[in-house]
Protein backbone atom coordinates (compact mmCIF):
# COMPACT_ATOMS: atom_id res chain seq x y z
CA MET A 1 30.05 -17.77 29.86
CA SER A 2 29.70 -18.43 33.62
CA ASP A 3 27.18 -20.95 34.96
CA ASN A 4 25.40 -18.10 36.78
CA LYS A 5 25.01 -16.13 33.50
CA LYS A 6 23.72 -19.25 31.72
CA ASN A 7 21.14 -19.84 34.44
CA ILE A 8 19.89 -16.23 34.19
CA ASP A 9 19.63 -16.46 30.38
CA ASN A 10 17.81 -19.81 30.60
CA GLN A 11 15.32 -18.33 33.05
CA LEU A 12 14.65 -15.40 30.70
CA ILE A 13 14.13 -17.69 27.72
CA HIS A 14 11.98 -20.15 29.67
CA GLY A 15 9.67 -17.40 30.89
CA PHE A 16 9.52 -15.44 27.64
CA ASP A 17 6.09 -15.01 26.07
CA LEU A 18 6.39 -15.23 22.28
CA ASN A 19 3.24 -13.12 21.97
CA LEU A 20 5.38 -10.19 23.07
CA LEU A 21 7.23 -10.40 19.75
CA GLU A 22 4.04 -9.77 17.81
CA VAL A 23 3.17 -6.83 20.07
CA PHE A 24 6.65 -5.39 19.68
CA GLU A 25 6.66 -5.71 15.89
CA LEU A 26 3.23 -4.14 15.46
CA VAL A 27 4.07 -1.19 17.72
CA TYR A 28 7.39 -0.88 15.87
CA VAL A 29 5.70 -0.77 12.46
CA TYR A 30 2.71 1.43 13.31
CA GLU A 31 4.40 3.56 16.01
CA SER A 32 1.13 3.43 17.93
CA VAL A 33 -0.23 1.41 20.85
CA ARG A 34 -3.79 2.07 19.68
CA GLU A 35 -3.12 0.80 16.14
CA ALA A 36 -1.43 -2.33 17.51
CA SER A 37 -4.42 -2.96 19.78
CA LEU A 38 -6.82 -2.66 16.84
CA ARG A 39 -4.76 -5.08 14.73
CA LEU A 40 -4.59 -7.64 17.53
CA GLY A 41 -8.14 -7.16 18.83
CA ARG A 42 -6.84 -6.38 22.31
CA SER A 43 -7.21 -3.38 24.60
CA SER A 44 -4.64 -0.57 24.59
CA SER A 45 -3.92 -1.27 28.26
CA ALA A 46 -3.07 -4.90 27.42
CA ILE A 47 -0.64 -3.71 24.74
CA SER A 48 0.92 -1.25 27.21
CA GLN A 49 1.35 -4.05 29.76
CA SER A 50 3.16 -6.15 27.15
CA LEU A 51 5.43 -3.22 26.32
CA ASN A 52 6.21 -2.74 30.00
CA LYS A 53 7.30 -6.38 30.22
CA LEU A 54 9.62 -5.86 27.26
CA ARG A 55 10.96 -2.61 28.72
CA GLU A 56 11.75 -4.38 31.98
CA MET A 57 13.39 -7.27 30.17
CA PHE A 58 15.63 -5.05 28.02
CA SER A 59 16.09 -2.26 30.60
CA ASP A 60 15.15 0.30 27.98
CA PRO A 61 12.04 2.42 27.23
CA LEU A 62 12.06 1.05 23.62
CA PHE A 63 9.55 3.68 22.43
CA VAL A 64 9.35 7.35 23.41
CA ARG A 65 6.22 9.39 22.74
CA SER A 66 6.52 12.37 20.39
CA GLY A 67 3.11 13.92 19.73
CA THR A 68 0.85 11.15 18.44
CA ARG A 69 3.76 8.88 17.44
CA LEU A 70 6.04 6.55 19.33
CA ILE A 71 9.68 7.09 18.40
CA LYS A 72 11.89 3.99 18.43
CA THR A 73 14.98 3.98 20.64
CA ALA A 74 18.29 2.59 19.40
CA THR A 75 17.63 -0.57 21.41
CA ALA A 76 14.24 -1.06 19.73
CA VAL A 77 15.86 -0.72 16.30
CA ASN A 78 18.50 -3.29 17.26
CA ILE A 79 15.85 -5.70 18.57
CA HIS A 80 13.83 -5.35 15.36
CA SER A 81 16.92 -5.98 13.22
CA ALA A 82 17.89 -9.01 15.32
CA ILE A 83 14.52 -10.78 15.46
CA ASN A 84 12.84 -9.74 12.22
CA GLU A 85 14.33 -12.35 9.88
CA ASN A 86 14.01 -15.23 12.36
CA TYR A 87 10.52 -14.14 13.37
CA LEU A 88 9.38 -14.11 9.74
CA GLY A 89 11.03 -17.48 9.20
CA LEU A 90 9.07 -18.89 12.11
CA LEU A 91 5.80 -17.53 10.67
CA ASN A 92 6.63 -18.98 7.26
CA ASN A 93 7.32 -22.41 8.75
CA LEU A 94 4.09 -22.33 10.72
CA GLN A 95 2.16 -21.34 7.61
CA GLU A 96 3.59 -24.33 5.75
CA LEU A 97 2.16 -26.60 8.45
CA VAL A 98 -1.35 -25.24 7.96
CA SER A 99 -3.51 -26.83 5.30
CA ASN A 100 -4.08 -24.75 2.19
CA ASN A 101 -7.80 -25.26 2.54
CA VAL A 102 -8.14 -23.69 5.99
CA ARG A 103 -7.89 -20.09 4.83
CA ASN A 104 -11.29 -18.42 4.61
CA SER A 105 -10.26 -14.77 4.26
CA VAL A 106 -7.94 -12.84 1.96
CA ASN A 107 -6.74 -9.37 2.97
CA VAL A 108 -6.37 -6.95 0.06
CA PHE A 109 -4.75 -3.50 0.29
CA CYS A 110 -5.13 -0.98 -2.52
CA SER A 111 -5.95 2.65 -3.24
CA PRO A 112 -9.55 3.60 -4.13
CA TYR A 113 -8.62 3.80 -7.83
CA CYS A 114 -6.87 0.42 -7.87
CA GLY A 115 -9.84 -0.91 -5.92
CA VAL A 116 -12.26 0.21 -8.63
CA ARG A 117 -10.07 -1.50 -11.22
CA VAL A 118 -9.29 -4.72 -9.35
CA LEU A 119 -11.94 -5.55 -6.73
CA PRO A 120 -14.79 -6.21 -9.22
CA VAL A 121 -12.50 -8.65 -11.04
CA ILE A 122 -11.67 -10.41 -7.78
CA MET A 123 -15.28 -10.70 -6.66
CA ASN A 124 -16.50 -11.88 -10.07
CA TYR A 125 -13.81 -14.55 -10.16
CA VAL A 126 -14.48 -15.71 -6.59
CA THR A 127 -18.21 -15.96 -7.36
CA GLN A 128 -17.81 -17.74 -10.70
CA GLU A 129 -15.29 -20.24 -9.32
CA ASN A 130 -17.27 -20.80 -6.10
CA ILE A 131 -14.23 -20.07 -3.96
CA GLU A 132 -15.19 -20.20 -0.29
CA CYS A 133 -13.46 -17.15 1.15
CA ASN A 134 -14.07 -13.68 2.51
CA ILE A 135 -12.34 -10.77 0.73
CA ILE A 136 -11.34 -8.02 3.18
CA HIS A 137 -10.38 -4.74 1.49
CA GLN A 138 -8.43 -2.00 3.24
CA THR A 139 -7.50 1.32 1.68
CA LEU A 140 -3.90 2.42 1.32
CA GLU A 141 -3.18 5.75 2.99
CA LEU A 142 -0.62 8.34 1.87
CA ASP A 143 1.39 8.08 5.09
CA GLU A 144 1.35 4.29 5.04
CA MET A 145 4.94 3.88 3.90
CA ASN A 146 5.46 0.53 5.66
CA LEU A 147 3.74 -1.81 3.24
CA ASP A 148 6.74 -4.14 3.18
CA ASP A 149 6.52 -4.38 6.98
CA GLN A 150 2.80 -5.15 6.73
CA LEU A 151 3.56 -7.90 4.23
CA SER A 152 6.17 -9.22 6.64
CA LEU A 153 3.75 -9.17 9.57
CA ARG A 154 1.07 -10.84 7.43
CA GLN A 155 -1.37 -8.00 7.86
CA VAL A 156 -2.03 -8.18 4.10
CA ASP A 157 -2.07 -10.94 1.49
CA LEU A 158 -2.30 -8.99 -1.78
CA ILE A 159 -1.41 -5.37 -2.51
CA PHE A 160 -2.44 -3.63 -5.72
CA ASP A 161 -0.47 -0.45 -6.28
CA ILE A 162 1.52 1.53 -8.84
CA ASN A 163 4.67 1.23 -6.72
CA PRO A 164 6.34 -2.21 -6.61
CA ILE A 165 8.18 -3.42 -3.50
CA PHE A 166 11.66 -4.68 -4.29
CA ARG A 167 12.55 -7.48 -1.90
CA THR A 168 13.75 -11.03 -2.50
CA ASP A 169 10.72 -12.64 -0.84
CA ILE A 170 8.22 -10.43 -2.71
CA VAL A 171 6.65 -11.02 -6.13
CA ASN A 172 5.65 -7.95 -8.18
CA THR A 173 3.35 -8.87 -11.08
CA PRO A 174 2.36 -6.12 -13.56
CA ILE A 175 -1.35 -6.64 -14.17
CA SER A 176 -2.52 -3.49 -15.94
CA LEU A 177 -1.02 -0.76 -18.12
CA GLU A 178 -2.63 2.60 -17.34
CA PRO A 179 -2.24 5.24 -20.10
CA LEU A 180 -2.51 8.81 -18.83
CA ILE A 181 -4.25 11.71 -20.59
CA TRP A 182 -4.75 15.42 -19.91
CA VAL A 183 -8.25 16.49 -18.85
CA CYS A 184 -10.02 19.70 -17.87
CA SER A 185 -13.56 20.90 -17.29
CA LYS A 186 -15.87 21.01 -20.32
CA ASN A 187 -16.47 24.63 -19.34
CA HIS A 188 -12.80 25.63 -19.33
CA PRO A 189 -12.70 29.21 -20.71
CA ARG A 190 -9.43 28.88 -22.66
CA ILE A 191 -8.83 25.22 -23.48
CA LYS A 192 -10.78 23.83 -26.43
CA ASP A 193 -9.34 20.45 -27.33
CA THR A 194 -5.56 20.99 -27.58
CA LEU A 195 -2.83 21.75 -25.05
CA THR A 196 0.53 23.05 -26.29
CA ALA A 197 3.72 23.61 -24.33
CA GLU A 198 3.24 27.36 -24.79
CA MET A 199 -0.31 27.23 -23.42
CA MET A 200 0.88 25.32 -20.36
CA LYS A 201 2.89 28.33 -19.21
CA ASN A 202 -0.34 30.24 -18.54
CA GLU A 203 -2.43 27.46 -16.98
CA LYS A 204 -2.68 25.98 -13.48
CA PHE A 205 -2.38 22.29 -12.78
CA VAL A 206 -3.20 19.42 -10.45
CA THR A 207 -0.70 16.73 -9.52
CA PHE A 208 -0.94 13.36 -7.79
CA ASN A 209 0.45 13.37 -4.26
CA SER A 210 2.51 10.22 -3.79
CA GLN A 211 5.87 9.25 -2.33
CA GLY A 212 6.18 6.33 -4.74
CA MET A 213 9.19 6.28 -7.04
CA SER A 214 7.16 5.44 -10.16
CA VAL A 215 4.91 8.47 -9.64
CA LYS A 216 7.83 10.77 -8.89
CA GLN A 217 9.64 9.51 -11.99
CA GLY A 218 6.52 10.13 -14.08
CA GLN A 219 6.28 13.66 -12.72
CA GLU A 220 9.92 14.26 -13.63
CA ASP A 221 9.25 12.94 -17.15
CA ILE A 222 6.35 15.40 -17.52
CA LYS A 223 8.59 18.22 -16.30
CA ASP A 224 11.30 17.26 -18.81
CA LYS A 225 8.80 17.24 -21.69
CA TYR A 226 6.66 20.24 -20.80
CA GLY A 227 8.82 22.31 -18.47
CA GLN A 228 7.89 23.65 -15.05
CA ARG A 229 4.13 23.80 -14.42
CA ASN A 230 2.19 26.01 -12.03
CA ILE A 231 0.81 23.37 -9.65
CA VAL A 232 -1.82 24.73 -7.26
CA PHE A 233 -3.49 21.53 -6.03
CA SER A 234 -2.25 18.04 -5.18
CA SER A 235 -4.15 15.06 -3.84
CA ALA A 236 -3.58 11.38 -3.15
CA SER A 237 -7.09 10.66 -4.47
CA VAL A 238 -7.85 10.65 -8.18
CA PHE A 239 -11.54 10.91 -7.32
CA ALA A 240 -10.98 14.11 -5.34
CA THR A 241 -9.00 15.39 -8.31
CA VAL A 242 -11.90 14.65 -10.67
CA ALA A 243 -14.29 16.69 -8.52
CA VAL A 244 -11.87 19.62 -8.25
CA VAL A 245 -11.10 19.74 -11.98
CA GLU A 246 -14.80 19.69 -12.87
CA GLN A 247 -15.46 22.80 -10.77
CA SER A 248 -12.36 24.80 -11.77
CA ASP A 249 -10.08 25.90 -14.59
CA LEU A 250 -7.36 23.45 -13.52
CA ILE A 251 -5.77 20.86 -15.79
CA SER A 252 -4.81 17.40 -14.61
CA PRO A 253 -3.30 14.13 -15.85
CA MET A 254 -5.73 11.26 -15.39
CA PRO A 255 -5.86 7.53 -16.16
CA GLU A 256 -7.61 7.09 -19.49
CA TRP A 257 -9.74 4.27 -18.07
CA LEU A 258 -11.06 6.57 -15.33
CA TYR A 259 -11.92 9.27 -17.86
CA LYS A 260 -13.83 6.85 -20.09
CA LYS A 261 -15.69 5.48 -17.08
CA TYR A 262 -16.58 8.73 -15.29
CA GLY A 263 -15.62 11.63 -17.56
CA SER A 264 -19.13 12.35 -18.83
CA SER A 265 -20.60 12.13 -15.33
CA TYR A 266 -18.16 14.76 -14.08
CA MET A 267 -18.34 17.10 -17.08
CA LEU A 268 -14.72 16.57 -18.09
CA LYS A 269 -13.10 16.60 -21.51
CA GLN A 270 -9.91 15.07 -22.84
CA ILE A 271 -7.22 17.41 -24.15
CA LYS A 272 -4.91 16.46 -26.99
CA SER A 273 -1.27 17.30 -26.33
CA GLU A 274 1.89 17.63 -28.39
CA LEU A 275 3.70 15.03 -26.31
CA PRO A 276 2.13 11.92 -24.74
CA LEU A 277 2.10 11.40 -20.99
CA PRO A 278 4.00 8.44 -19.51
CA ASP A 279 2.07 5.26 -18.74
CA LEU A 280 1.69 3.79 -15.27
CA HIS A 281 1.56 0.12 -14.31
CA ILE A 282 -0.60 -1.43 -11.62
CA TYR A 283 1.25 -4.21 -9.81
CA MET A 284 -0.03 -7.12 -7.79
CA ILE A 285 2.33 -7.49 -4.85
CA SER A 286 2.54 -10.48 -2.53
CA ARG A 287 4.91 -12.66 -0.56
CA LYS A 288 6.15 -15.78 -2.33
CA SER A 289 5.05 -17.86 0.66
CA THR A 290 1.52 -16.44 0.50
CA LEU A 291 1.16 -17.47 -3.13
CA ARG A 292 1.69 -21.09 -2.06
CA ASN A 293 -1.77 -20.94 -0.54
CA ASP A 294 -4.26 -22.38 -3.00
CA VAL A 295 -6.97 -19.75 -2.45
CA VAL A 296 -4.62 -16.77 -2.79
CA ARG A 297 -2.88 -18.33 -5.79
CA ARG A 298 -6.18 -18.94 -7.61
CA ILE A 299 -7.39 -15.41 -6.90
CA SER A 300 -4.11 -13.89 -8.10
CA GLU A 301 -4.26 -15.91 -11.32
CA GLY A 302 -7.89 -14.86 -11.81
CA VAL A 303 -6.97 -11.18 -11.41
CA VAL A 304 -4.19 -11.42 -14.00
CA ALA A 305 -6.43 -13.22 -16.49
CA GLY A 306 -9.39 -10.92 -15.85
CA LEU A 307 -7.53 -7.63 -16.22
CA TYR A 308 -5.59 -8.72 -19.29
CA ALA A 309 -8.83 -9.90 -20.90
CA GLY A 310 -10.32 -6.45 -20.34
CA GLN A 311 -7.45 -4.58 -22.02
């Protein structure tokens, strides 16, 4: 490498703002300047200015707008691949330097159903143990398929979901077994208390809308046992499903816990079937490094103990 090239590279490194890495990674993950600005608490114009600096530095647009999304260029993908591991390593090292007692907030991501199952356990444990922290809950969305990236960027401490994340730095802890049952409206004109494979051919069904492998595998298992069903409604929300089933002649699988908790309020009834439905697991998902924090570790242990005690 020539001395001139070394001098240019040194100037670039010396003047590089490491905050640009965080901006780049958030825009990369969320494909949105607005979302990155919300996560960082900065204005959209400030995020755009940071992107312009990166574009000038790499002589590439990095992200190209397509509708409401920003599409990554090949250069952006290469940058992400090159810096991601080292960037995460830097964050991990910095976290190790911070005292375990400084943390005063824990970010929890989960679906509304998992929230109903888990959040009361968390809050009861935090209260009983007098843990000084603020629990911040955010709801998982159907199109939010970048949970592993959010774990990497430390946007979330604990995830509770039915779909584990398989990565070497991630811990997936099964915390609850969720048996599924068939339900329909108490006013269903044809279904009394039993559902046979023959009856299923003439009924209409609801299914859970999820891209997760465990859900898709469960749906395939149902198909193998019962054959092809006439599915006319799908939703990512079990609570929306409950409301629809109550006001229709549709049949739906449902977590048994949810039925026992809300079935009578929504005028639902359980249907016996010839073959049982597959069970689902709820997993607690977190980075190994996050579990080194005393507050997060204590809360995670409290969740496991609390949910197992209730089963």
